Each structure stands twice: as C-alpha cells, then as structure tokens.
Short mmCIF file of N, CA and C and ligand atoms in Angstrom, two decimals:
data_model
loop_
_atom_site.label_atom_id
_atom_site.label_comp_id
_atom_site.label_asym_id
_atom_site.label_seq_id
_atom_site.Cartn_x
_atom_site.Cartn_y
_atom_site.Cartn_z
N MET A 227 108.64 88.59 81.31
CA MET A 227 109.09 87.68 82.81
C MET A 227 108.33 87.41 83.15
N ASP A 228 108.41 86.02 82.80
CA ASP A 228 107.09 85.05 83.14
C ASP A 228 107.38 84.34 85.19
N SER A 229 108.04 84.97 85.67
CA SER A 229 108.66 84.64 87.74
C SER A 229 107.62 85.67 87.88
N CYS A 230 107.49 86.82 87.51
CA CYS A 230 107.40 88.27 88.12
C CYS A 230 105.84 88.70 88.55
N LEU A 231 105.76 88.80 89.59
CA LEU A 231 104.30 88.70 89.62
C LEU A 231 103.11 89.15 89.19
N PHE A 232 103.67 91.01 89.03
CA PHE A 232 103.02 91.85 88.48
C PHE A 232 102.79 91.31 86.93
N CYS A 233 104.39 90.73 86.05
CA CYS A 233 103.54 90.43 85.04
C CYS A 233 102.46 89.75 84.80
N ARG A 234 102.52 88.51 85.87
CA ARG A 234 101.32 87.82 85.57
C ARG A 234 100.03 87.74 85.50
N ILE A 235 100.32 89.32 86.67
CA ILE A 235 98.73 90.20 86.79
C ILE A 235 98.19 90.84 85.80
N ILE A 236 99.36 91.14 84.69
CA ILE A 236 99.01 91.94 83.58
C ILE A 236 98.49 91.00 82.68
N GLY A 237 99.05 89.65 82.28
CA GLY A 237 98.86 88.76 82.11
C GLY A 237 97.68 88.07 81.79
N LYS A 238 97.11 88.70 83.27
CA LYS A 238 95.78 87.38 83.63
C LYS A 238 95.57 86.38 84.27
N GLU A 239 97.42 85.75 84.44
CA GLU A 239 97.44 84.63 84.91
C GLU A 239 97.16 84.49 86.60
N ILE A 240 97.26 85.69 87.10
CA ILE A 240 96.94 85.70 88.44
C ILE A 240 95.52 87.02 88.34
N PRO A 241 94.53 86.82 89.08
CA PRO A 241 93.55 87.81 88.87
C PRO A 241 94.04 88.66 90.06
N ALA A 242 93.06 90.16 89.42
CA ALA A 242 93.35 90.96 90.87
C ALA A 242 92.17 91.97 90.20
N ARG A 243 91.59 92.57 91.54
CA ARG A 243 90.85 94.30 91.21
C ARG A 243 90.99 95.36 90.45
N VAL A 244 91.25 95.40 88.76
CA VAL A 244 91.82 95.94 88.01
C VAL A 244 90.89 97.01 88.35
N VAL A 245 91.04 98.64 87.98
CA VAL A 245 90.52 99.81 88.56
C VAL A 245 90.64 100.14 86.73
N TYR A 246 91.56 100.52 86.81
CA TYR A 246 91.67 101.36 84.97
C TYR A 246 93.26 100.47 84.75
N GLU A 247 93.07 100.47 83.48
CA GLU A 247 93.88 99.96 82.37
C GLU A 247 94.36 100.46 80.34
N ASP A 248 95.15 100.45 80.05
CA ASP A 248 94.85 101.00 79.20
C ASP A 248 96.54 100.57 78.70
N GLU A 249 97.29 100.65 77.17
CA GLU A 249 98.07 99.90 76.45
C GLU A 249 99.55 99.58 77.28
N ALA A 250 99.61 101.05 78.22
CA ALA A 250 100.58 100.91 78.87
C ALA A 250 100.91 100.62 80.64
N LEU A 251 99.47 100.98 81.02
CA LEU A 251 99.45 101.22 83.12
C LEU A 251 98.21 100.14 82.37
N LEU A 252 98.86 99.40 84.37
CA LEU A 252 97.20 98.75 84.71
C LEU A 252 96.69 99.26 86.22
N ALA A 253 96.52 99.18 87.18
CA ALA A 253 96.11 100.02 88.61
C ALA A 253 94.85 98.97 88.87
N PHE A 254 95.48 98.65 90.12
CA PHE A 254 94.27 97.58 90.69
C PHE A 254 94.64 97.90 92.50
N GLU A 255 93.85 96.94 93.53
CA GLU A 255 93.44 97.36 94.61
C GLU A 255 94.84 96.27 95.24
N ASP A 256 95.01 97.01 95.81
CA ASP A 256 96.18 96.14 96.88
C ASP A 256 95.22 95.01 97.70
N ILE A 257 96.18 93.54 97.74
CA ILE A 257 95.35 92.21 98.43
C ILE A 257 95.46 92.40 100.15
N ARG A 258 96.43 93.62 100.31
CA ARG A 258 96.70 93.31 101.87
C ARG A 258 96.59 95.26 102.02
N PRO A 259 95.32 96.02 101.38
CA PRO A 259 94.99 97.39 101.80
C PRO A 259 95.54 97.84 103.00
N GLN A 260 96.59 98.61 102.88
CA GLN A 260 96.68 99.24 104.36
C GLN A 260 95.65 101.30 104.62
N ALA A 261 95.03 101.28 103.97
CA ALA A 261 94.15 102.20 103.73
C ALA A 261 92.91 101.85 103.41
N PRO A 262 91.85 102.80 103.58
CA PRO A 262 90.36 102.00 102.59
C PRO A 262 91.24 102.91 101.63
N VAL A 263 91.56 103.66 100.38
CA VAL A 263 91.56 104.11 99.12
C VAL A 263 93.28 102.67 99.28
N HIS A 264 93.82 101.61 98.46
CA HIS A 264 95.18 101.50 98.14
C HIS A 264 95.33 100.96 97.13
N ILE A 265 95.83 101.33 96.31
CA ILE A 265 95.92 100.84 95.19
C ILE A 265 97.38 101.12 94.44
N LEU A 266 97.58 100.01 93.01
CA LEU A 266 99.02 100.08 93.18
C LEU A 266 98.74 100.62 90.98
N LEU A 267 99.47 100.99 91.33
CA LEU A 267 99.68 101.92 89.53
C LEU A 267 101.18 100.82 89.11
N ILE A 268 101.16 100.14 87.82
CA ILE A 268 102.37 99.68 87.09
C ILE A 268 101.75 100.19 85.75
N PRO A 269 103.59 100.42 85.46
CA PRO A 269 103.89 100.07 83.72
C PRO A 269 103.99 98.39 83.45
N LYS A 270 103.19 98.58 81.90
CA LYS A 270 102.97 97.09 81.02
C LYS A 270 104.03 96.61 80.83
N ALA A 271 105.36 97.47 80.55
CA ALA A 271 106.85 97.42 80.81
C ALA A 271 107.47 96.79 81.67
N HIS A 272 107.86 96.06 81.91
CA HIS A 272 109.01 95.41 83.09
C HIS A 272 109.92 96.56 83.27
N PHE A 273 109.82 96.84 84.35
CA PHE A 273 111.78 97.08 84.89
C PHE A 273 110.95 97.29 86.08
N SER A 274 112.37 97.44 87.18
CA SER A 274 112.62 96.53 88.37
C SER A 274 112.36 97.78 89.79
N SER A 275 112.41 98.74 88.87
CA SER A 275 112.35 100.20 90.42
C SER A 275 112.96 101.32 89.60
N LEU A 276 112.91 101.95 90.38
CA LEU A 276 113.24 103.44 90.11
C LEU A 276 114.43 103.30 89.77
N ASP A 277 115.45 102.81 90.93
CA ASP A 277 116.74 102.62 90.68
C ASP A 277 117.31 102.02 89.05
N GLY A 278 116.30 101.01 88.40
CA GLY A 278 116.27 100.03 87.15
C GLY A 278 115.72 100.92 85.94
N ALA A 279 115.52 102.09 86.47
CA ALA A 279 114.47 102.96 85.40
C ALA A 279 115.72 104.21 84.61
N ASP A 280 115.50 103.19 82.87
CA ASP A 280 116.69 104.47 82.17
C ASP A 280 115.88 105.62 82.19
N ASP A 281 116.29 106.46 81.41
CA ASP A 281 115.61 107.56 81.16
C ASP A 281 114.56 108.03 80.04
N ALA A 282 114.28 106.91 79.10
CA ALA A 282 113.25 106.33 78.19
C ALA A 282 111.71 106.01 79.39
N ARG A 283 112.23 105.55 80.35
CA ARG A 283 111.04 105.40 81.26
C ARG A 283 110.44 106.75 81.88
N GLN A 284 110.43 107.85 81.31
CA GLN A 284 110.44 109.32 81.37
C GLN A 284 108.57 109.51 81.30
N ASP A 285 108.07 109.49 79.74
CA ASP A 285 107.20 109.40 79.46
C ASP A 285 105.63 108.71 80.65
N VAL A 286 107.05 107.36 81.20
CA VAL A 286 105.30 106.20 81.79
C VAL A 286 105.39 106.27 83.04
N LEU A 287 106.63 107.30 83.23
CA LEU A 287 106.74 107.66 85.11
C LEU A 287 105.69 108.48 85.14
N GLY A 288 105.91 109.45 84.41
CA GLY A 288 104.93 110.61 84.16
C GLY A 288 103.52 110.03 84.08
N ARG A 289 103.43 109.28 83.62
CA ARG A 289 101.72 108.71 83.07
C ARG A 289 101.10 108.31 84.89
N LEU A 290 102.51 107.05 84.74
CA LEU A 290 101.79 106.52 85.93
C LEU A 290 101.31 108.08 87.22
N LEU A 291 101.87 108.60 88.00
CA LEU A 291 102.09 109.63 88.73
C LEU A 291 100.95 110.35 88.76
N LEU A 292 100.30 111.13 87.07
CA LEU A 292 99.25 111.72 86.65
C LEU A 292 97.69 110.87 87.00
N LYS A 293 97.90 109.42 86.53
CA LYS A 293 96.70 108.97 86.94
C LYS A 293 96.52 108.37 88.37
N ALA A 294 97.22 108.10 88.87
CA ALA A 294 97.75 108.45 90.65
C ALA A 294 96.61 109.73 90.74
N ARG A 295 97.42 110.66 90.18
CA ARG A 295 96.51 111.99 90.78
C ARG A 295 94.86 111.68 89.86
N ASP A 296 94.66 111.28 88.66
CA ASP A 296 92.55 110.96 88.42
C ASP A 296 92.52 109.97 89.53
N LEU A 297 93.50 108.48 89.65
CA LEU A 297 92.05 107.74 90.60
C LEU A 297 91.84 108.88 91.74
N ALA A 298 92.86 109.11 92.59
CA ALA A 298 92.80 110.11 93.84
C ALA A 298 91.51 110.74 93.29
N ARG A 299 91.87 112.00 92.22
CA ARG A 299 89.83 112.66 92.03
C ARG A 299 89.32 112.20 91.72
N GLU A 300 88.90 110.49 91.44
CA GLU A 300 87.55 110.13 91.28
C GLU A 300 87.20 109.22 92.54
N ARG A 301 88.07 109.07 93.42
CA ARG A 301 87.62 108.76 95.22
C ARG A 301 87.37 110.07 95.78
N GLY A 302 86.85 111.26 95.48
CA GLY A 302 86.94 112.73 96.04
C GLY A 302 88.76 112.65 96.92
N LEU A 303 90.09 111.96 96.68
CA LEU A 303 90.51 112.14 97.82
C LEU A 303 91.44 113.21 97.55
N ASP A 304 90.86 114.51 96.60
CA ASP A 304 91.38 115.66 96.47
C ASP A 304 91.78 116.96 97.73
N ARG A 305 90.31 115.95 98.27
CA ARG A 305 89.41 117.30 98.75
C ARG A 305 90.00 116.59 100.30
N THR A 306 90.91 115.40 100.57
CA THR A 306 91.16 115.10 101.97
C THR A 306 92.99 115.08 102.09
N GLY A 307 93.35 114.66 100.50
CA GLY A 307 94.78 114.49 100.18
C GLY A 307 94.84 112.74 100.56
N TYR A 308 96.19 112.76 100.42
CA TYR A 308 96.55 111.39 100.16
C TYR A 308 97.95 111.10 99.61
N ARG A 309 98.79 110.07 99.37
CA ARG A 309 100.21 109.68 99.99
C ARG A 309 99.93 108.50 98.63
N VAL A 310 101.05 109.13 97.50
CA VAL A 310 101.72 107.78 97.08
C VAL A 310 102.95 107.90 97.04
N VAL A 311 102.90 106.72 97.01
CA VAL A 311 104.98 105.55 97.24
C VAL A 311 105.49 104.92 96.64
N LEU A 312 106.06 105.03 96.52
CA LEU A 312 107.39 104.39 95.40
C LEU A 312 108.94 103.71 96.13
N ASN A 313 108.18 102.53 97.02
CA ASN A 313 109.88 101.93 97.42
C ASN A 313 110.53 101.59 96.57
N THR A 314 111.96 101.88 97.51
CA THR A 314 112.47 101.17 96.23
C THR A 314 113.95 100.52 96.75
N GLY A 315 114.12 99.54 97.13
CA GLY A 315 115.41 98.87 97.42
C GLY A 315 115.32 98.18 98.53
N PRO A 316 115.63 97.30 99.05
CA PRO A 316 115.96 96.70 100.47
C PRO A 316 115.50 97.85 101.79
N ASP A 317 116.01 98.51 101.74
CA ASP A 317 115.83 99.27 102.54
C ASP A 317 114.08 100.52 102.81
N SER A 318 113.34 100.20 101.66
CA SER A 318 112.00 100.98 101.46
C SER A 318 111.70 100.07 102.28
N GLY A 319 111.54 98.38 101.76
CA GLY A 319 110.98 96.85 102.18
C GLY A 319 110.43 96.92 100.67
N GLN A 320 110.31 97.49 99.29
CA GLN A 320 110.08 97.22 98.30
C GLN A 320 110.42 95.43 98.35
N GLU A 321 108.99 94.85 97.99
CA GLU A 321 108.88 93.02 97.99
C GLU A 321 108.19 93.13 96.44
N VAL A 322 108.20 93.46 95.96
CA VAL A 322 107.47 92.93 94.31
C VAL A 322 108.81 93.97 93.65
N PHE A 323 109.71 93.79 92.65
CA PHE A 323 110.51 94.19 92.01
C PHE A 323 110.05 93.84 90.09
N HIS A 324 108.19 94.49 90.12
CA HIS A 324 108.31 95.68 88.77
C HIS A 324 107.62 96.78 89.58
N ILE A 325 108.20 98.17 89.28
CA ILE A 325 107.67 98.82 89.80
C ILE A 325 106.54 99.21 89.81
N HIS A 326 106.30 99.37 90.78
CA HIS A 326 104.91 100.29 91.36
C HIS A 326 104.90 101.74 92.06
N PHE A 327 103.90 102.39 92.01
CA PHE A 327 103.11 103.28 93.17
C PHE A 327 101.85 102.81 93.13
N HIS A 328 102.03 103.07 94.44
CA HIS A 328 101.33 102.64 95.87
C HIS A 328 100.29 104.58 96.13
N LEU A 329 99.14 104.28 95.77
CA LEU A 329 97.70 105.21 96.11
C LEU A 329 96.90 105.25 97.45
N LEU A 330 97.61 105.89 98.63
CA LEU A 330 96.84 105.59 99.73
C LEU A 330 96.08 106.40 99.95
N GLY A 331 94.75 106.32 100.67
CA GLY A 331 94.30 107.68 100.70
C GLY A 331 93.02 106.41 101.61
N GLY A 332 91.93 107.82 102.68
CA GLY A 332 90.83 107.63 102.84
C GLY A 332 90.69 107.35 104.40
N ARG A 333 92.46 107.98 105.04
CA ARG A 333 92.43 107.89 106.37
C ARG A 333 93.86 108.45 106.85
N LYS A 334 93.50 109.52 107.99
CA LYS A 334 94.66 110.39 108.38
C LYS A 334 96.37 109.35 108.35
N MET A 335 97.75 110.41 107.98
CA MET A 335 98.42 109.51 107.77
C MET A 335 99.02 110.23 108.31
N SER A 336 100.28 109.80 108.87
CA SER A 336 101.40 110.11 109.76
C SER A 336 102.68 110.21 108.98
N TRP A 337 103.69 110.69 110.01
CA TRP A 337 104.74 111.54 108.86
C TRP A 337 106.06 111.53 110.45
N PRO A 338 107.19 111.01 110.53
CA PRO A 338 107.83 110.48 109.12
C PRO A 338 107.17 108.91 109.10
N PRO A 339 106.67 108.18 107.79
CA PRO A 339 106.51 106.54 107.74
C PRO A 339 107.50 105.97 108.23
N GLY A 340 107.39 104.75 108.80
CA GLY A 340 107.46 103.40 109.68
C GLY A 340 109.11 103.00 108.80
P1 5GP B 50 106.06 97.28 97.92
O1 5GP B 50 106.65 96.62 99.25
O2 5GP B 50 106.74 95.70 96.92
O3 5GP B 50 106.42 98.83 97.71
O4 5GP B 50 104.47 96.14 97.63
C1 5GP B 50 104.36 95.35 97.17
C2 5GP B 50 102.53 95.33 96.98
O5 5GP B 50 102.72 94.57 96.77
C3 5GP B 50 102.29 95.15 98.68
O6 5GP B 50 101.54 95.81 99.14
C4 5GP B 50 101.23 93.43 98.77
O7 5GP B 50 100.05 94.15 99.34
C5 5GP B 50 100.59 93.93 97.07
N1 5GP B 50 101.08 92.46 96.94
C6 5GP B 50 100.98 91.54 97.12
N2 5GP B 50 101.05 90.37 95.96
C7 5GP B 50 100.02 90.94 95.60
C8 5GP B 50 98.92 89.81 94.94
O8 5GP B 50 99.31 88.67 94.09
N3 5GP B 50 97.78 91.05 94.58
C9 5GP B 50 97.79 91.83 95.06
N4 5GP B 50 96.61 92.74 94.17
N5 5GP B 50 98.77 92.81 95.49
C10 5GP B 50 99.28 92.18 96.41
ZN1 ZN B 51 106.95 92.61 85.96
#
C-alpha cells in the first residue's frame, strides 16, 4: 500500500519514534500526543480497520493487545491505569485507515469519551 501513511512508516520512508518492532508489529509515538504516553501499535501487514479484519487476523490482533500491555507495564502504567483505543470508521474519528491501537496513559482520563 504505497499511499498508506502507516505502511510508509513501516517502510522507513517517513520517520517515526519507534518504541518496539518485530517481524509482525511496529509501535511508535503518536505525532500529536493526547496524553504523556501516546503510542500507536500497528501490524506490518496492512488492513484497514477492525471492520476490515477477517478471522485470520486473530493472532496479530491478540499480539497487538498484549504488546500494548507490555509497553504500558514498561512505563509503569499498570500501577496507574491506561486506555487502549481502537477507532473504527467515520463516527469514531478514525483518520488513518491502517488499523492501529492507541495506548494512552500518564494522566487521568474521563468517560464517556468525546
Ligand atoms: P485515528 O484517528 O485514525 O485513530 O488516529 C490516527 C493517529 O495517527 C492520530 O492520533 C494522529 O496524531 C496520528 N498520526 C497521523 N499522522 C502521523 C504521522 O505522520 N506520524 C505519527 N507518528 N503519527 C501520526
Ligand atoms: Zn498501511
């Protein structure tokens, strides 16, 4: 997906502050952080959203969530709490159509979300 922003970050065509990488996953700091910790976690294989995920994505979706847990623990967020967000489609505000989890923490958050 040449035109996909996050695929271009995976391909190192666009710089990002990478905090974790393996053969299947990439995690990097959000360019417009909404909390002291704001990390995006993406699969290296492109698919658009949770609604665009078929059942074969079960493994990578689980890996992304557990990596969010690990990155949260490394930053001490397991002690204070944190939020993992998966925006899906127009009403959610999804802007980048390469699936990504947001890991947000380091401040008190409100509920319901805006
Ligand atoms: P969405 O609204 O699609 O769930 O979230 C997209 C996120 O990607 C936003 O939080 C936005 O700040 C972030 N973002 C957009 N462009 C870039 C970029 O070029 N680099 C990084 N690191 N984050 C980006
Ligand atoms: Zn992509």
